[in-house]
Short mmCIF file of C-alpha atoms in Angstrom, two decimals:
data_model
loop_
_atom_site.label_atom_id
_atom_site.label_comp_id
_atom_site.label_asym_id
_atom_site.label_seq_id
_atom_site.Cartn_x
_atom_site.Cartn_y
_atom_site.Cartn_z
CA UNK A 1 0.00 0.00 0.00
CA UNK A 2 2.98 2.33 -0.26
CA UNK A 3 2.43 3.23 -3.91
CA UNK A 4 0.30 6.35 -4.54
CA UNK A 5 -2.11 4.43 -6.79
CA UNK A 6 -2.57 1.77 -4.09
CA UNK A 7 -3.25 4.38 -1.42
CA UNK A 8 -5.71 6.20 -3.69
CA UNK A 9 -7.73 3.08 -4.49
CA UNK A 10 -7.64 1.82 -0.89
CA UNK A 11 -8.84 5.18 0.40
CA UNK A 12 -11.61 5.45 -2.17
CA UNK A 13 -12.89 1.93 -1.50
CA UNK A 14 -12.81 2.53 2.26
CA UNK A 15 -15.00 5.61 1.78
CA UNK A 16 -17.37 3.59 -0.39
CA UNK A 17 -17.77 0.81 2.16
CA UNK A 18 -18.10 3.16 5.14
CA UNK A 19 -19.95 6.21 3.83
CA UNK A 20 -21.70 5.31 0.55
CA UNK A 21 -22.99 1.74 0.71
CA UNK A 22 -24.73 1.79 4.16
CA UNK A 23 -26.98 4.81 3.32
CA UNK A 24 -27.69 3.26 -0.09
CA UNK A 25 -28.84 0.05 1.62
CA UNK A 26 -31.00 2.09 4.02
CA UNK A 27 -32.58 3.91 1.08
CA UNK A 28 -33.34 0.67 -0.76
CA UNK A 29 -34.86 -0.95 2.32
CA UNK A 30 -36.99 2.14 2.90
CA UNK A 31 -38.07 2.17 -0.73
CA UNK A 32 -39.07 -1.50 -0.54
CA UNK A 33 -41.17 -0.85 2.56
CA UNK A 34 -42.81 2.11 0.84
CA UNK A 35 -43.67 -0.07 -2.15
CA UNK A 36 -45.18 -2.70 0.16
CA UNK A 37 -47.33 -0.06 1.88
CA UNK A 38 -48.46 1.43 -1.44
CA UNK A 39 -49.28 -2.00 -2.84
CA UNK A 40 -51.23 -2.92 0.29
CA UNK A 41 -53.28 0.25 -0.05
CA UNK A 42 -54.08 -0.55 -3.66
CA UNK A 43 -51.85 2.18 -5.14
CA UNK A 44 -49.73 0.72 -7.94
CA UNK A 45 -46.02 1.52 -8.06
CA UNK A 46 -43.87 1.06 -11.16
CA UNK A 47 -41.90 -2.10 -10.41
CA UNK A 48 -38.92 -0.82 -12.43
CA UNK A 49 -38.35 2.27 -10.29
CA UNK A 50 -36.30 0.54 -7.58
CA UNK A 51 -34.16 -1.65 -9.90
CA UNK A 52 -33.48 1.36 -12.12
CA UNK A 53 -32.44 3.44 -9.11
CA UNK A 54 -30.10 0.72 -7.78
CA UNK A 55 -28.65 0.05 -11.25
CA UNK A 56 -27.82 3.72 -11.71
CA UNK A 57 -26.15 3.96 -8.28
CA UNK A 58 -24.11 0.75 -8.63
CA UNK A 59 -23.05 1.49 -12.21
CA UNK A 60 -21.93 4.97 -11.15
CA UNK A 61 -19.98 3.48 -8.24
CA UNK A 62 -18.31 0.92 -10.51
CA UNK A 63 -17.49 3.58 -13.11
CA UNK A 64 -15.79 5.74 -10.49
CA UNK A 65 -13.64 2.82 -9.33
CA UNK A 66 -12.82 1.96 -12.94
CA UNK A 67 -11.74 5.54 -13.66
CA UNK A 68 -9.43 5.47 -10.65
CA UNK A 69 -7.88 2.17 -11.72
CA UNK A 70 -7.53 3.35 -15.33
CA UNK A 71 -5.49 6.36 -14.23
CA UNK A 72 -2.82 4.01 -12.92
CA UNK A 73 -3.51 0.40 -12.06
CA UNK A 74 -2.24 -0.62 -8.60
CA UNK A 75 -0.62 -4.03 -8.02
CA UNK A 76 -3.15 -6.76 -8.72
CA UNK A 77 -3.20 -8.04 -5.13
CA UNK A 78 -4.11 -4.55 -3.88
CA UNK A 79 -6.75 -4.23 -6.59
CA UNK A 80 -8.31 -7.57 -5.72
CA UNK A 81 -8.32 -6.81 -1.99
CA UNK A 82 -9.98 -3.40 -2.50
CA UNK A 83 -12.61 -4.75 -4.89
CA UNK A 84 -13.39 -7.60 -2.50
CA UNK A 85 -13.95 -5.09 0.31
CA UNK A 86 -16.50 -3.26 -1.85
CA UNK A 87 -18.14 -6.55 -2.82
CA UNK A 88 -18.43 -7.60 0.82
CA UNK A 89 -19.97 -4.27 1.78
CA UNK A 90 -22.69 -4.87 -0.82
CA UNK A 91 -23.86 -8.16 0.72
CA UNK A 92 -26.75 -6.44 2.48
CA UNK A 93 -27.88 -4.85 -0.78
CA UNK A 94 -27.39 -8.18 -2.55
CA UNK A 95 -29.80 -9.82 -0.09
CA UNK A 96 -32.44 -7.28 -1.12
CA UNK A 97 -31.94 -7.54 -4.90
CA UNK A 98 -29.81 -10.66 -5.50
CA UNK A 99 -30.31 -11.16 -9.24
CA UNK A 100 -29.70 -7.49 -10.09
CA UNK A 101 -26.61 -7.12 -7.90
CA UNK A 102 -25.13 -10.38 -9.20
CA UNK A 103 -25.54 -9.25 -12.80
CA UNK A 104 -24.17 -5.74 -12.24
CA UNK A 105 -21.18 -6.75 -10.15
CA UNK A 106 -20.21 -9.70 -12.34
CA UNK A 107 -20.06 -7.39 -15.33
CA UNK A 108 -17.93 -4.94 -13.33
CA UNK A 109 -15.55 -7.67 -12.13
CA UNK A 110 -15.12 -8.98 -15.66
CA UNK A 111 -14.32 -5.50 -17.02
CA UNK A 112 -11.95 -4.78 -14.14
CA UNK A 113 -10.02 -8.01 -14.60
CA UNK A 114 -9.63 -7.44 -18.34
CA UNK A 115 -8.60 -3.80 -17.91
CA UNK A 116 -6.05 -4.70 -15.24
CA UNK A 117 -4.63 -7.48 -17.41
CA UNK A 118 -4.22 -5.12 -20.35
CA UNK A 119 -2.61 -2.51 -18.10
CA UNK A 120 -0.11 -5.04 -16.73
CA UNK A 121 0.93 -6.20 -20.18
CA UNK A 122 0.98 -2.62 -21.45
CA UNK A 123 3.49 -1.79 -18.73
CA UNK A 124 5.51 -4.89 -19.60
CA UNK A 125 5.56 -3.89 -23.28
CA UNK A 126 6.82 -0.42 -22.39
CA UNK A 127 9.56 -1.95 -20.26
CA UNK A 128 10.51 -4.33 -23.05
CA UNK A 129 10.72 -1.45 -25.51
CA UNK A 130 13.03 0.40 -23.11
CA UNK A 131 15.23 -2.70 -22.84
CA UNK A 132 15.51 -2.98 -26.61
CA UNK A 133 16.35 0.71 -26.93
CA UNK A 134 18.99 0.27 -24.27
CA UNK A 135 20.40 -2.75 -26.13
CA UNK A 136 20.56 -0.76 -29.35
CA UNK A 137 22.55 1.95 -27.59
CA UNK A 138 24.93 -0.53 -25.97
CA UNK A 139 25.54 -2.37 -29.24
CA UNK A 140 26.26 0.92 -30.97
CA UNK A 141 28.82 1.82 -28.31
CA UNK A 142 30.44 -1.60 -28.52
CA UNK A 143 30.56 -1.40 -32.31
CA UNK A 144 32.39 1.90 -32.10
CA UNK A 145 34.85 0.66 -29.48
CA UNK A 146 38.12 -0.85 -30.64
CA UNK A 147 38.43 -2.87 -27.42
CA UNK A 148 35.09 -4.66 -27.79
CA UNK A 149 34.29 -7.74 -29.79
CA UNK A 150 31.47 -10.09 -30.76
CA UNK A 151 31.46 -11.73 -27.32
CA UNK A 152 30.63 -8.39 -25.68
CA UNK A 153 27.72 -7.85 -28.05
CA UNK A 154 26.39 -11.38 -27.45
CA UNK A 155 26.63 -10.81 -23.70
CA UNK A 156 24.50 -7.66 -23.95
CA UNK A 157 21.98 -9.52 -26.12
CA UNK A 158 21.78 -12.33 -23.55
CA UNK A 159 21.20 -9.82 -20.71
CA UNK A 160 18.44 -8.13 -22.68
CA UNK A 161 16.85 -11.46 -23.52
CA UNK A 162 16.69 -12.34 -19.83
CA UNK A 163 15.22 -8.93 -18.99
CA UNK A 164 12.52 -9.34 -21.66
CA UNK A 165 11.57 -12.76 -20.33
CA UNK A 166 11.37 -11.42 -16.76
CA UNK A 167 9.10 -8.51 -17.76
CA UNK A 168 6.72 -10.94 -19.48
CA UNK A 169 6.86 -13.39 -16.58
CA UNK A 170 6.20 -10.60 -14.05
CA UNK A 171 3.10 -9.46 -15.98
CA UNK A 172 1.83 -13.03 -16.17
CA UNK A 173 2.42 -13.58 -12.44
CA UNK A 174 0.68 -10.32 -11.58
CA UNK A 175 -2.36 -11.50 -13.56
CA UNK A 176 -2.85 -14.63 -11.45
CA UNK A 177 -4.66 -12.86 -8.55
CA UNK A 178 -7.15 -11.44 -11.06
CA UNK A 179 -8.79 -14.86 -11.34
CA UNK A 180 -9.93 -14.58 -7.73
CA UNK A 181 -11.93 -11.52 -8.74
CA UNK A 182 -14.01 -13.61 -11.11
CA UNK A 183 -14.79 -16.50 -8.77
CA UNK A 184 -16.89 -19.25 -10.37
CA UNK A 185 -17.92 -17.12 -13.36
CA UNK A 186 -16.82 -19.47 -16.16
CA UNK A 187 -17.55 -17.05 -18.99
CA UNK A 188 -15.48 -14.27 -17.41
CA UNK A 189 -12.64 -16.67 -16.59
CA UNK A 190 -12.55 -17.93 -20.16
CA UNK A 191 -12.55 -14.37 -21.45
CA UNK A 192 -9.61 -13.51 -19.19
CA UNK A 193 -7.69 -16.59 -20.35
CA UNK A 194 -8.34 -15.69 -23.99
CA UNK A 195 -7.04 -12.21 -23.26
CA UNK A 196 -3.90 -13.65 -21.68
CA UNK A 197 -3.28 -15.91 -24.67
CA UNK A 198 -3.69 -12.94 -26.99
CA UNK A 199 -1.09 -10.96 -24.99
CA UNK A 200 1.36 -13.86 -25.07
#
């Protein structure tokens, strides 16, 4: 949690779980009771009003988290931990509207996992490009030096090759925790795996 992006996401999710979700749950419970009273009195209430209200609030919440992550993705373990804290805080709301919350949050988790995966491999690609630029510079220096030979060039190539492998391996390792975001959602897990294969 020392990185700025980790602190930002952790702080935002803490505010969500402590200050945003509880009043939202209170509002939904109150709305449901109001609907029950109105229905009992014979006054019809549009059954879509409550789901539409909750959908708008949850989608806005998810969009705000997504925007924060898109600015700079924190380490995947931090991301997963923060998202799980938000998910757990929504259990009360889930008990009130289980089908709706499951659909909305599954879609959010799938998008978040894919975006994080792309961000991780985007960072790895940038690092690989830097390594190749560095290799080009080193080879140019060695080529201009009278005291350097082919062995020196091959050594630099071998170092760069190892660095490239490590950047790719690090991105792949960082993606592993993302699967815990998706849980038993087979479709989302398959989509993430297809995305990983495409990156590799």
